[in-house]
mmCIF file of N, CA and C in Angstrom:
data_model
loop_
_atom_site.group_PDB
_atom_site.id
_atom_site.type_symbol
_atom_site.label_atom_id
_atom_site.label_comp_id
_atom_site.label_asym_id
_atom_site.label_seq_id
_atom_site.Cartn_x
_atom_site.Cartn_y
_atom_site.Cartn_z
ATOM 1 N N MET A 1 88.416 131.419 113.514
ATOM 2 C CA MET A 1 89.058 131.286 112.218
ATOM 3 C C MET A 1 89.891 130.001 112.143
ATOM 4 N N SER A 2 90.648 129.675 113.178
ATOM 5 C CA SER A 2 91.462 128.458 113.158
ATOM 6 C C SER A 2 90.589 127.209 113.125
ATOM 7 N N THR A 3 89.400 127.277 113.707
ATOM 8 C CA THR A 3 88.469 126.154 113.652
ATOM 9 C C THR A 3 88.057 125.880 112.213
ATOM 10 N N THR A 4 87.843 126.916 111.439
ATOM 11 C CA THR A 4 87.459 126.772 110.037
ATOM 12 C C THR A 4 88.569 126.092 109.237
ATOM 13 N N ILE A 5 89.799 126.463 109.500
ATOM 14 C CA ILE A 5 90.935 125.853 108.803
ATOM 15 C C ILE A 5 91.026 124.371 109.147
ATOM 16 N N VAL A 6 90.871 124.055 110.416
ATOM 17 C CA VAL A 6 90.906 122.657 110.847
ATOM 18 C C VAL A 6 89.767 121.876 110.200
ATOM 19 N N GLU A 7 88.582 122.462 110.151
ATOM 20 C CA GLU A 7 87.438 121.798 109.522
ATOM 21 C C GLU A 7 87.678 121.571 108.033
ATOM 22 N N LEU A 8 88.255 122.559 107.360
ATOM 23 C CA LEU A 8 88.563 122.406 105.935
ATOM 24 C C LEU A 8 89.575 121.288 105.716
ATOM 25 N N PHE A 9 90.603 121.268 106.544
ATOM 26 C CA PHE A 9 91.617 120.222 106.441
ATOM 27 C C PHE A 9 91.002 118.851 106.698
ATOM 28 N N THR A 10 90.186 118.760 107.729
ATOM 29 C CA THR A 10 89.541 117.496 108.082
ATOM 30 C C THR A 10 88.634 117.018 106.957
ATOM 31 N N ASP A 11 87.853 117.938 106.392
ATOM 32 C CA ASP A 11 86.973 117.582 105.273
ATOM 33 C C ASP A 11 87.779 117.140 104.061
ATOM 34 N N SER A 12 88.873 117.842 103.804
ATOM 35 C CA SER A 12 89.724 117.502 102.668
ATOM 36 C C SER A 12 90.348 116.119 102.855
ATOM 37 N N LEU A 13 90.835 115.840 104.053
ATOM 38 C CA LEU A 13 91.429 114.534 104.346
ATOM 39 C C LEU A 13 90.385 113.430 104.250
ATOM 40 N N ARG A 14 89.212 113.677 104.780
ATOM 41 C CA ARG A 14 88.124 112.694 104.718
ATOM 42 C C ARG A 14 87.779 112.382 103.254
ATOM 43 N N SER A 15 87.708 113.413 102.434
ATOM 44 C CA SER A 15 87.407 113.231 101.011
ATOM 45 C C SER A 15 88.510 112.432 100.317
ATOM 46 N N PHE A 16 89.765 112.760 100.620
ATOM 47 C CA PHE A 16 90.905 112.053 100.044
ATOM 48 C C PHE A 16 90.852 110.569 100.405
ATOM 49 N N ARG A 17 90.606 110.281 101.684
ATOM 50 C CA ARG A 17 90.559 108.893 102.143
ATOM 51 C C ARG A 17 89.406 108.134 101.499
ATOM 52 N N LEU A 18 88.266 108.790 101.361
ATOM 53 C CA LEU A 18 87.113 108.151 100.731
ATOM 54 C C LEU A 18 87.419 107.819 99.274
ATOM 55 N N GLN A 19 87.987 108.775 98.543
ATOM 56 C CA GLN A 19 88.340 108.539 97.135
ATOM 57 C C GLN A 19 89.352 107.408 97.003
ATOM 58 N N ASN A 20 90.364 107.402 97.860
ATOM 59 C CA ASN A 20 91.365 106.328 97.824
ATOM 60 C C ASN A 20 90.734 104.974 98.119
ATOM 61 N N SER A 21 89.834 104.930 99.087
ATOM 62 C CA SER A 21 89.160 103.673 99.436
ATOM 63 C C SER A 21 88.346 103.152 98.265
ATOM 64 N N ILE A 22 87.639 104.040 97.601
ATOM 65 C CA ILE A 22 86.835 103.647 96.436
ATOM 66 C C ILE A 22 87.739 103.090 95.342
ATOM 67 N N GLU A 23 88.843 103.775 95.072
ATOM 68 C CA GLU A 23 89.787 103.310 94.048
ATOM 69 C C GLU A 23 90.401 101.962 94.414
ATOM 70 N N LEU A 24 90.745 101.787 95.681
ATOM 71 C CA LEU A 24 91.300 100.506 96.129
ATOM 72 C C LEU A 24 90.336 99.362 95.839
ATOM 73 N N PHE A 25 89.072 99.569 96.164
ATOM 74 C CA PHE A 25 88.095 98.500 95.961
ATOM 75 C C PHE A 25 87.793 98.269 94.485
ATOM 76 N N LYS A 26 87.820 99.318 93.684
ATOM 77 C CA LYS A 26 87.646 99.136 92.236
ATOM 78 C C LYS A 26 88.779 98.264 91.684
ATOM 79 N N LYS A 27 90.008 98.619 92.048
ATOM 80 C CA LYS A 27 91.169 97.875 91.549
ATOM 81 C C LYS A 27 91.187 96.444 92.083
ATOM 82 N N ALA A 28 90.818 96.267 93.339
ATOM 83 C CA ALA A 28 90.763 94.915 93.911
ATOM 84 C C ALA A 28 89.689 94.088 93.216
ATOM 85 N N SER A 29 88.552 94.702 92.903
ATOM 86 C CA SER A 29 87.475 93.999 92.188
ATOM 87 C C SER A 29 87.924 93.569 90.801
ATOM 88 N N ILE A 30 88.610 94.453 90.110
ATOM 89 C CA ILE A 30 89.128 94.128 88.777
ATOM 90 C C ILE A 30 90.122 92.975 88.875
ATOM 91 N N PHE A 31 91.007 93.051 89.856
ATOM 92 C CA PHE A 31 91.998 91.997 90.063
ATOM 93 C C PHE A 31 91.315 90.652 90.302
ATOM 94 N N LEU A 32 90.333 90.625 91.193
ATOM 95 C CA LEU A 32 89.611 89.380 91.484
ATOM 96 C C LEU A 32 88.894 88.863 90.246
ATOM 97 N N TYR A 33 88.284 89.759 89.492
ATOM 98 C CA TYR A 33 87.570 89.369 88.273
ATOM 99 C C TYR A 33 88.543 88.755 87.264
ATOM 100 N N GLU A 34 89.683 89.419 87.059
ATOM 101 C CA GLU A 34 90.671 88.923 86.095
ATOM 102 C C GLU A 34 91.244 87.570 86.511
ATOM 103 N N CYS A 35 91.322 87.331 87.802
ATOM 104 C CA CYS A 35 91.835 86.050 88.314
ATOM 105 C C CYS A 35 90.730 85.009 88.478
ATOM 106 N N ARG A 36 89.522 85.384 88.110
ATOM 107 C CA ARG A 36 88.349 84.506 88.222
ATOM 108 C C ARG A 36 88.157 83.985 89.649
ATOM 109 N N ILE A 37 88.288 84.894 90.600
ATOM 110 C CA ILE A 37 88.094 84.558 92.009
ATOM 111 C C ILE A 37 86.780 85.168 92.470
ATOM 112 N N GLU A 38 85.938 84.332 93.042
ATOM 113 C CA GLU A 38 84.657 84.800 93.575
ATOM 114 C C GLU A 38 84.906 85.481 94.919
ATOM 115 N N PRO A 39 84.615 86.790 95.020
ATOM 116 C CA PRO A 39 84.875 87.488 96.286
ATOM 117 C C PRO A 39 83.972 87.016 97.419
ATOM 118 N N ARG A 40 84.531 87.024 98.607
ATOM 119 C CA ARG A 40 83.795 86.671 99.822
ATOM 120 C C ARG A 40 83.794 87.883 100.744
ATOM 121 N N ASN A 41 82.981 87.806 101.786
ATOM 122 C CA ASN A 41 82.969 88.884 102.775
ATOM 123 C C ASN A 41 84.293 88.919 103.526
ATOM 124 N N ILE A 42 84.774 90.123 103.771
ATOM 125 C CA ILE A 42 85.989 90.318 104.555
ATOM 126 C C ILE A 42 85.554 90.609 105.988
ATOM 127 N N PRO A 43 86.147 89.937 106.974
ATOM 128 C CA PRO A 43 85.792 90.246 108.365
ATOM 129 C C PRO A 43 85.959 91.748 108.653
ATOM 130 N N VAL A 44 85.001 92.319 109.361
ATOM 131 C CA VAL A 44 84.988 93.762 109.622
ATOM 132 C C VAL A 44 86.276 94.227 110.301
ATOM 133 N N LYS A 45 86.784 93.443 111.225
ATOM 134 C CA LYS A 45 88.010 93.821 111.935
ATOM 135 C C LYS A 45 89.180 93.986 110.961
ATOM 136 N N ILE A 46 89.272 93.091 110.001
ATOM 137 C CA ILE A 46 90.342 93.153 108.997
ATOM 138 C C ILE A 46 90.084 94.307 108.035
ATOM 139 N N LEU A 47 88.863 94.392 107.534
ATOM 140 C CA LEU A 47 88.517 95.424 106.553
ATOM 141 C C LEU A 47 88.730 96.825 107.117
ATOM 142 N N SER A 48 88.273 97.073 108.328
ATOM 143 C CA SER A 48 88.418 98.414 108.906
ATOM 144 C C SER A 48 89.888 98.761 109.118
ATOM 145 N N SER A 49 90.680 97.775 109.483
ATOM 146 C CA SER A 49 92.108 97.999 109.679
ATOM 147 C C SER A 49 92.802 98.294 108.346
ATOM 148 N N ILE A 50 92.454 97.547 107.318
ATOM 149 C CA ILE A 50 93.024 97.794 105.987
ATOM 150 C C ILE A 50 92.676 99.203 105.525
ATOM 151 N N LEU A 51 91.402 99.575 105.643
ATOM 152 C CA LEU A 51 90.971 100.899 105.191
ATOM 153 C C LEU A 51 91.625 102.023 105.988
ATOM 154 N N GLU A 52 91.807 101.804 107.271
ATOM 155 C CA GLU A 52 92.437 102.830 108.104
ATOM 156 C C GLU A 52 93.818 103.201 107.564
ATOM 157 N N PHE A 53 94.589 102.202 107.183
ATOM 158 C CA PHE A 53 95.951 102.453 106.726
ATOM 159 C C PHE A 53 96.041 102.700 105.215
ATOM 160 N N ALA A 54 95.313 101.943 104.431
ATOM 161 C CA ALA A 54 95.433 102.019 102.971
ATOM 162 C C ALA A 54 94.857 103.298 102.394
ATOM 163 N N SER A 55 93.877 103.867 103.041
ATOM 164 C CA SER A 55 93.190 105.029 102.475
ATOM 165 C C SER A 55 94.053 106.286 102.434
ATOM 166 N N THR A 56 95.179 106.291 103.116
ATOM 167 C CA THR A 56 96.066 107.459 103.079
ATOM 168 C C THR A 56 97.297 107.227 102.206
ATOM 169 N N GLU A 57 97.406 106.051 101.602
ATOM 170 C CA GLU A 57 98.586 105.712 100.799
ATOM 171 C C GLU A 57 98.559 106.446 99.464
ATOM 172 N N GLU A 58 99.726 106.974 99.066
ATOM 173 C CA GLU A 58 99.841 107.694 97.801
ATOM 174 C C GLU A 58 100.780 107.012 96.810
ATOM 175 N N ASP A 59 101.683 106.173 97.276
ATOM 176 C CA ASP A 59 102.646 105.503 96.412
ATOM 177 C C ASP A 59 101.969 104.341 95.685
ATOM 178 N N GLU A 60 102.048 104.336 94.359
ATOM 179 C CA GLU A 60 101.330 103.338 93.554
ATOM 180 C C GLU A 60 101.789 101.910 93.842
ATOM 181 N N GLU A 61 103.077 101.711 94.048
ATOM 182 C CA GLU A 61 103.560 100.355 94.331
ATOM 183 C C GLU A 61 103.040 99.854 95.685
ATOM 184 N N LEU A 62 102.967 100.748 96.659
ATOM 185 C CA LEU A 62 102.413 100.370 97.960
ATOM 186 C C LEU A 62 100.902 100.170 97.872
ATOM 187 N N ILE A 63 100.248 100.961 97.043
ATOM 188 C CA ILE A 63 98.804 100.784 96.832
ATOM 189 C C ILE A 63 98.540 99.387 96.286
ATOM 190 N N GLN A 64 99.415 98.898 95.405
ATOM 191 C CA GLN A 64 99.253 97.549 94.861
ATOM 192 C C GLN A 64 99.322 96.494 95.968
ATOM 193 N N ARG A 65 100.120 96.746 96.996
ATOM 194 C CA ARG A 65 100.200 95.808 98.126
ATOM 195 C C ARG A 65 98.886 95.782 98.897
ATOM 196 N N TRP A 66 98.287 96.960 99.072
ATOM 197 C CA TRP A 66 96.992 97.026 99.760
ATOM 198 C C TRP A 66 95.916 96.338 98.931
ATOM 199 N N ILE A 67 95.963 96.526 97.627
ATOM 200 C CA ILE A 67 95.010 95.848 96.741
ATOM 201 C C ILE A 67 95.178 94.339 96.876
ATOM 202 N N GLY A 68 96.419 93.893 96.923
ATOM 203 C CA GLY A 68 96.681 92.469 97.107
ATOM 204 C C GLY A 68 96.133 91.945 98.418
ATOM 205 N N MET A 69 96.256 92.745 99.476
ATOM 206 C CA MET A 69 95.736 92.310 100.772
ATOM 207 C C MET A 69 94.209 92.247 100.746
ATOM 208 N N ILE A 70 93.575 93.245 100.129
ATOM 209 C CA ILE A 70 92.110 93.234 100.003
ATOM 210 C C ILE A 70 91.672 92.030 99.178
ATOM 211 N N ALA A 71 92.364 91.795 98.062
ATOM 212 C CA ALA A 71 92.013 90.666 97.193
ATOM 213 C C ALA A 71 92.211 89.338 97.922
ATOM 214 N N SER A 72 93.299 89.210 98.658
ATOM 215 C CA SER A 72 93.544 87.971 99.412
ATOM 216 C C SER A 72 92.458 87.735 100.452
ATOM 217 N N ALA A 73 92.106 88.787 101.165
ATOM 218 C CA ALA A 73 91.040 88.661 102.170
ATOM 219 C C ALA A 73 89.709 88.330 101.501
ATOM 220 N N SER A 74 89.439 88.944 100.346
ATOM 221 C CA SER A 74 88.195 88.676 99.604
ATOM 222 C C SER A 74 88.156 87.262 99.053
ATOM 223 N N ALA A 75 89.320 86.716 98.769
ATOM 224 C CA ALA A 75 89.399 85.361 98.221
ATOM 225 C C ALA A 75 89.319 84.305 99.320
ATOM 226 N N GLY A 76 89.257 84.748 100.569
ATOM 227 C CA GLY A 76 89.129 83.809 101.679
ATOM 228 C C GLY A 76 90.439 83.381 102.299
ATOM 229 N N GLU A 77 91.550 83.990 101.864
ATOM 230 C CA GLU A 77 92.838 83.649 102.461
ATOM 231 C C GLU A 77 92.925 84.223 103.868
ATOM 232 N N LYS A 78 93.705 83.575 104.718
ATOM 233 C CA LYS A 78 93.852 84.013 106.104
ATOM 234 C C LYS A 78 94.669 85.298 106.148
ATOM 235 N N ILE A 79 94.062 86.347 106.644
ATOM 236 C CA ILE A 79 94.756 87.612 106.870
ATOM 237 C C ILE A 79 94.698 87.866 108.371
ATOM 238 N N TYR A 80 95.835 87.800 109.012
ATOM 239 C CA TYR A 80 95.876 88.021 110.452
ATOM 240 C C TYR A 80 95.597 89.490 110.759
ATOM 241 N N PRO A 81 94.976 89.778 111.889
ATOM 242 C CA PRO A 81 94.670 91.170 112.240
ATOM 243 C C PRO A 81 95.901 92.082 112.273
ATOM 244 N N SER A 82 97.071 91.530 112.511
ATOM 245 C CA SER A 82 98.293 92.342 112.566
ATOM 246 C C SER A 82 98.817 92.726 111.177
ATOM 247 N N PHE A 83 98.423 92.017 110.129
ATOM 248 C CA PHE A 83 98.975 92.264 108.788
ATOM 249 C C PHE A 83 98.825 93.708 108.313
ATOM 250 N N PRO A 84 97.634 94.315 108.406
ATOM 251 C CA PRO A 84 97.519 95.698 107.934
ATOM 252 C C PRO A 84 98.463 96.656 108.665
ATOM 253 N N LYS A 85 98.593 96.504 109.965
ATOM 254 C CA LYS A 85 99.488 97.391 110.722
ATOM 255 C C LYS A 85 100.939 97.160 110.311
ATOM 256 N N VAL A 86 101.321 95.903 110.155
ATOM 257 C CA VAL A 86 102.694 95.599 109.735
ATOM 258 C C VAL A 86 102.964 96.214 108.366
ATOM 259 N N LEU A 87 102.060 96.013 107.418
ATOM 260 C CA LEU A 87 102.249 96.577 106.078
ATOM 261 C C LEU A 87 102.334 98.096 106.132
ATOM 262 N N SER A 88 101.532 98.725 106.960
ATOM 263 C CA SER A 88 101.537 100.190 107.048
ATOM 264 C C SER A 88 102.856 100.738 107.577
ATOM 265 N N GLU A 89 103.593 99.932 108.318
ATOM 266 C CA GLU A 89 104.846 100.389 108.918
ATOM 267 C C GLU A 89 106.071 100.086 108.061
ATOM 268 N N LEU A 90 105.904 99.305 107.013
ATOM 269 C CA LEU A 90 107.034 98.951 106.161
ATOM 270 C C LEU A 90 107.271 100.006 105.090
ATOM 271 N N THR A 91 108.542 100.245 104.806
ATOM 272 C CA THR A 91 108.895 101.105 103.683
ATOM 273 C C THR A 91 108.917 100.249 102.421
ATOM 274 N N LEU A 92 108.950 100.894 101.288
ATOM 275 C CA LEU A 92 109.014 100.172 100.024
ATOM 276 C C LEU A 92 110.290 99.328 99.948
ATOM 277 N N SER A 93 111.398 99.845 100.441
ATOM 278 C CA SER A 93 112.655 99.078 100.444
ATOM 279 C C SER A 93 112.535 97.820 101.288
ATOM 280 N N GLU A 94 111.915 97.933 102.449
ATOM 281 C CA GLU A 94 111.737 96.767 103.317
ATOM 282 C C GLU A 94 110.824 95.734 102.666
ATOM 283 N N ILE A 95 109.791 96.194 101.992
ATOM 284 C CA ILE A 95 108.881 95.277 101.301
ATOM 285 C C ILE A 95 109.619 94.551 100.187
ATOM 286 N N ARG A 96 110.460 95.269 99.471
ATOM 287 C CA ARG A 96 111.231 94.633 98.394
ATOM 288 C C ARG A 96 112.191 93.586 98.952
ATOM 289 N N ILE A 97 112.780 93.856 100.093
ATOM 290 C CA ILE A 97 113.665 92.872 100.728
ATOM 291 C C ILE A 97 112.867 91.630 101.104
ATOM 292 N N LEU A 98 111.702 91.826 101.689
ATOM 293 C CA LEU A 98 110.856 90.687 102.056
ATOM 294 C C LEU A 98 110.419 89.902 100.821
ATOM 295 N N ASP A 99 110.099 90.614 99.738
ATOM 296 C CA ASP A 99 109.755 89.936 98.485
ATOM 297 C C ASP A 99 110.913 89.070 98.013
ATOM 298 N N PHE A 100 112.115 89.629 98.094
ATOM 299 C CA PHE A 100 113.294 88.890 97.670
ATOM 300 C C PHE A 100 113.488 87.636 98.522
ATOM 301 N N ILE A 101 113.366 87.788 99.836
ATOM 302 C CA ILE A 101 113.527 86.648 100.743
ATOM 303 C C ILE A 101 112.483 85.585 100.438
ATOM 304 N N TYR A 102 111.253 86.002 100.258
ATOM 305 C CA TYR A 102 110.175 85.063 99.952
ATOM 306 C C TYR A 102 110.455 84.345 98.634
ATOM 307 N N GLU A 103 110.847 85.100 97.616
ATOM 308 C CA GLU A 103 111.116 84.507 96.302
ATOM 309 C C GLU A 103 112.287 83.534 96.379
ATOM 310 N N LYS A 104 113.346 83.930 97.077
ATOM 311 C CA LYS A 104 114.523 83.065 97.191
ATOM 312 C C LYS A 104 114.166 81.771 97.926
ATOM 313 N N ASP A 105 113.373 81.870 98.980
ATOM 314 C CA ASP A 105 112.958 80.686 99.726
ATOM 315 C C ASP A 105 112.048 79.807 98.872
ATOM 316 N N ASN A 106 111.164 80.418 98.121
ATOM 317 C CA ASN A 106 110.255 79.677 97.244
ATOM 318 C C ASN A 106 111.039 78.937 96.160
ATOM 319 N N VAL A 107 112.035 79.593 95.598
ATOM 320 C CA VAL A 107 112.892 78.972 94.584
ATOM 321 C C VAL A 107 113.631 77.789 95.191
ATOM 322 N N ARG A 108 114.172 77.982 96.397
ATOM 323 C CA ARG A 108 114.925 76.923 97.064
ATOM 324 C C ARG A 108 114.027 75.725 97.365
ATOM 325 N N GLN A 109 112.825 75.983 97.870
ATOM 326 C CA GLN A 109 111.920 74.892 98.224
ATOM 327 C C GLN A 109 111.451 74.112 96.999
ATOM 328 N N ASN A 110 111.360 74.778 95.862
ATOM 329 C CA ASN A 110 110.867 74.122 94.653
ATOM 330 C C ASN A 110 111.975 73.740 93.681
ATOM 331 N N ASN A 111 113.236 73.850 94.122
ATOM 332 C CA ASN A 111 114.392 73.502 93.291
ATOM 333 C C ASN A 111 114.339 74.157 91.921
ATOM 334 N N MET A 112 114.033 75.435 91.906
ATOM 335 C CA MET A 112 113.943 76.184 90.654
ATOM 336 C C MET A 112 115.177 77.072 90.518
ATOM 337 N N GLU A 113 115.406 77.553 89.299
ATOM 338 C CA GLU A 113 116.468 78.522 89.072
ATOM 339 C C GLU A 113 115.974 79.893 89.524
ATOM 340 N N PRO A 114 116.781 80.624 90.285
ATOM 341 C CA PRO A 114 116.336 81.940 90.739
ATOM 342 C C PRO A 114 116.244 82.935 89.592
ATOM 343 N N ASP A 115 115.223 83.755 89.642
ATOM 344 C CA ASP A 115 115.045 84.843 88.687
ATOM 345 C C ASP A 115 115.099 86.124 89.503
ATOM 346 N N ILE A 116 116.309 86.646 89.678
ATOM 347 C CA ILE A 116 116.504 87.787 90.563
ATOM 348 C C ILE A 116 116.511 89.074 89.743
ATOM 349 N N PRO A 117 115.500 89.921 89.950
ATOM 350 C CA PRO A 117 115.482 91.199 89.245
ATOM 351 C C PRO A 117 116.671 92.057 89.667
ATOM 352 N N PRO A 118 117.145 92.941 88.779
ATOM 353 C CA PRO A 118 118.318 93.763 89.086
ATOM 354 C C PRO A 118 118.203 94.538 90.396
ATOM 355 N N LYS A 119 117.000 94.987 90.749
ATOM 356 C CA LYS A 119 116.871 95.795 91.964
ATOM 357 C C LYS A 119 117.156 94.988 93.228
ATOM 358 N N TYR A 120 117.204 93.643 93.132
ATOM 359 C CA TYR A 120 117.457 92.808 94.298
ATOM 360 C C TYR A 120 118.862 92.215 94.314
ATOM 361 N N GLU A 121 119.645 92.432 93.264
ATOM 362 C CA GLU A 121 120.939 91.768 93.157
ATOM 363 C C GLU A 121 121.868 92.063 94.322
ATOM 364 N N TYR A 122 121.769 93.251 94.888
ATOM 365 C CA TYR A 122 122.702 93.598 95.955
ATOM 366 C C TYR A 122 122.481 92.790 97.221
ATOM 367 N N ILE A 123 121.357 92.101 97.357
ATOM 368 C CA ILE A 123 121.172 91.242 98.529
ATOM 369 C C ILE A 123 121.118 89.766 98.142
ATOM 370 N N SER A 124 121.505 89.444 96.913
ATOM 371 C CA SER A 124 121.385 88.063 96.450
ATOM 372 C C SER A 124 122.378 87.110 97.112
ATOM 373 N N ASN A 125 123.388 87.629 97.774
ATOM 374 C CA ASN A 125 124.376 86.758 98.407
ATOM 375 C C ASN A 125 124.232 86.680 99.919
ATOM 376 N N VAL A 126 123.096 87.049 100.439
ATOM 377 C CA VAL A 126 122.877 86.980 101.883
ATOM 378 C C VAL A 126 122.709 85.516 102.257
ATOM 379 N N ASP A 127 123.716 84.939 102.938
ATOM 380 C CA ASP A 127 123.710 83.515 103.268
ATOM 381 C C ASP A 127 122.543 83.119 104.153
ATOM 382 N N CYS A 128 122.183 83.971 105.098
ATOM 383 C CA CYS A 128 121.127 83.589 106.034
ATOM 384 C C CYS A 128 119.795 83.389 105.324
ATOM 385 N N VAL A 129 119.604 84.021 104.189
ATOM 386 C CA VAL A 129 118.350 83.861 103.453
ATOM 387 C C VAL A 129 118.186 82.423 102.991
ATOM 388 N N ALA A 130 119.269 81.845 102.479
ATOM 389 C CA ALA A 130 119.190 80.482 101.964
ATOM 390 C C ALA A 130 119.051 79.448 103.081
ATOM 391 N N LYS A 131 119.435 79.799 104.303
ATOM 392 C CA LYS A 131 119.411 78.846 105.407
ATOM 393 C C LYS A 131 118.176 78.975 106.294
ATOM 394 N N THR A 132 117.414 80.036 106.120
ATOM 395 C CA THR A 132 116.288 80.295 107.006
ATOM 396 C C THR A 132 114.972 80.032 106.292
ATOM 397 N N PRO A 133 114.197 79.044 106.753
ATOM 398 C CA PRO A 133 112.888 78.831 106.129
ATOM 399 C C PRO A 133 111.957 79.987 106.477
ATOM 400 N N ILE A 134 111.210 80.442 105.508
ATOM 401 C CA ILE A 134 110.282 81.555 105.700
ATOM 402 C C ILE A 134 108.865 81.021 105.598
ATOM 403 N N ASP A 135 108.039 81.338 106.577
ATOM 404 C CA ASP A 135 106.626 80.985 106.516
ATOM 405 C C ASP A 135 105.993 81.915 105.495
ATOM 406 N N SER A 136 105.577 81.377 104.366
ATOM 407 C CA SER A 136 105.039 82.201 103.287
ATOM 408 C C SER A 136 103.741 82.881 103.672
ATOM 409 N N ASP A 137 103.181 82.509 104.813
ATOM 410 C CA ASP A 137 101.923 83.085 105.270
ATOM 411 C C ASP A 137 102.121 84.388 106.038
ATOM 412 N N ILE A 138 103.353 84.643 106.459
ATOM 413 C CA ILE A 138 103.584 85.782 107.342
ATOM 414 C C ILE A 138 104.807 86.566 106.874
ATOM 415 N N TYR A 139 104.664 87.880 106.726
ATOM 416 C CA TYR A 139 105.803 88.763 106.486
ATOM 417 C C TYR A 139 106.280 89.276 107.833
ATOM 418 N N ILE A 140 107.579 89.208 108.049
ATOM 419 C CA ILE A 140 108.149 89.693 109.296
ATOM 420 C C ILE A 140 108.966 90.937 108.975
ATOM 421 N N PRO A 141 108.661 92.083 109.618
ATOM 422 C CA PRO A 141 109.449 93.277 109.311
ATOM 423 C C PRO A 141 110.906 93.103 109.744
ATOM 424 N N LEU A 142 111.808 93.350 108.831
ATOM 425 C CA LEU A 142 113.238 93.229 109.105
ATOM 426 C C LEU A 142 113.908 94.570 108.879
ATOM 427 N N ASP A 143 115.030 94.775 109.526
ATOM 428 C CA ASP A 143 115.786 96.005 109.342
ATOM 429 C C ASP A 143 117.191 95.620 108.896
ATOM 430 N N ILE A 144 117.304 95.165 107.628
ATOM 431 C CA ILE A 144 118.609 94.750 107.122
ATOM 432 C C ILE A 144 118.915 95.455 105.815
ATOM 433 N N MET A 145 120.149 95.822 105.638
ATOM 434 C CA MET A 145 120.679 96.348 104.388
ATOM 435 C C MET A 145 119.730 97.290 103.669
ATOM 436 N N ALA A 146 119.580 98.479 104.174
ATOM 437 C CA ALA A 146 118.691 99.455 103.558
ATOM 438 C C ALA A 146 119.237 99.961 102.227
ATOM 439 N N HIS A 147 120.562 99.914 102.034
ATOM 440 C CA HIS A 147 121.154 100.432 100.800
ATOM 441 C C HIS A 147 122.156 99.432 100.241
ATOM 442 N N PRO A 148 122.346 99.434 98.909
ATOM 443 C CA PRO A 148 123.346 98.537 98.317
ATOM 444 C C PRO A 148 124.745 98.882 98.833
ATOM 445 N N THR A 149 125.577 97.855 98.955
ATOM 446 C CA THR A 149 126.958 98.099 99.401
ATOM 447 C C THR A 149 127.908 98.049 98.244
#
């Protein structure tokens, strides 16, 4: 009897992952089409790693990150083999912090006025952000300021 329950759970999980994978690729295809980017083959090592982690994601904002990674890989951008694992381990708060750091560095490098959304204001005065160059090609998981002070 317990074997049947495990089999049902396994089948259900497999079905869920398959449906999520299909949806991810549909959305990534639409994104590429709208951006007029001709898709290329994604290296199997990268693709299998993305699918392993992305197919279990339920949060829509995080799903958008996986779609972005699929689209970037399809567009021929360099996706390091570690990227899918790093993304899978980040929380939404950590991703937002990294987005803020990237945006702040991009603004600084291009001498633009910062456009800081309200959700990032609590970290807008972090001095080290303005002094540390960020390689826009790589996200580094950080453990800083999980909550506003």
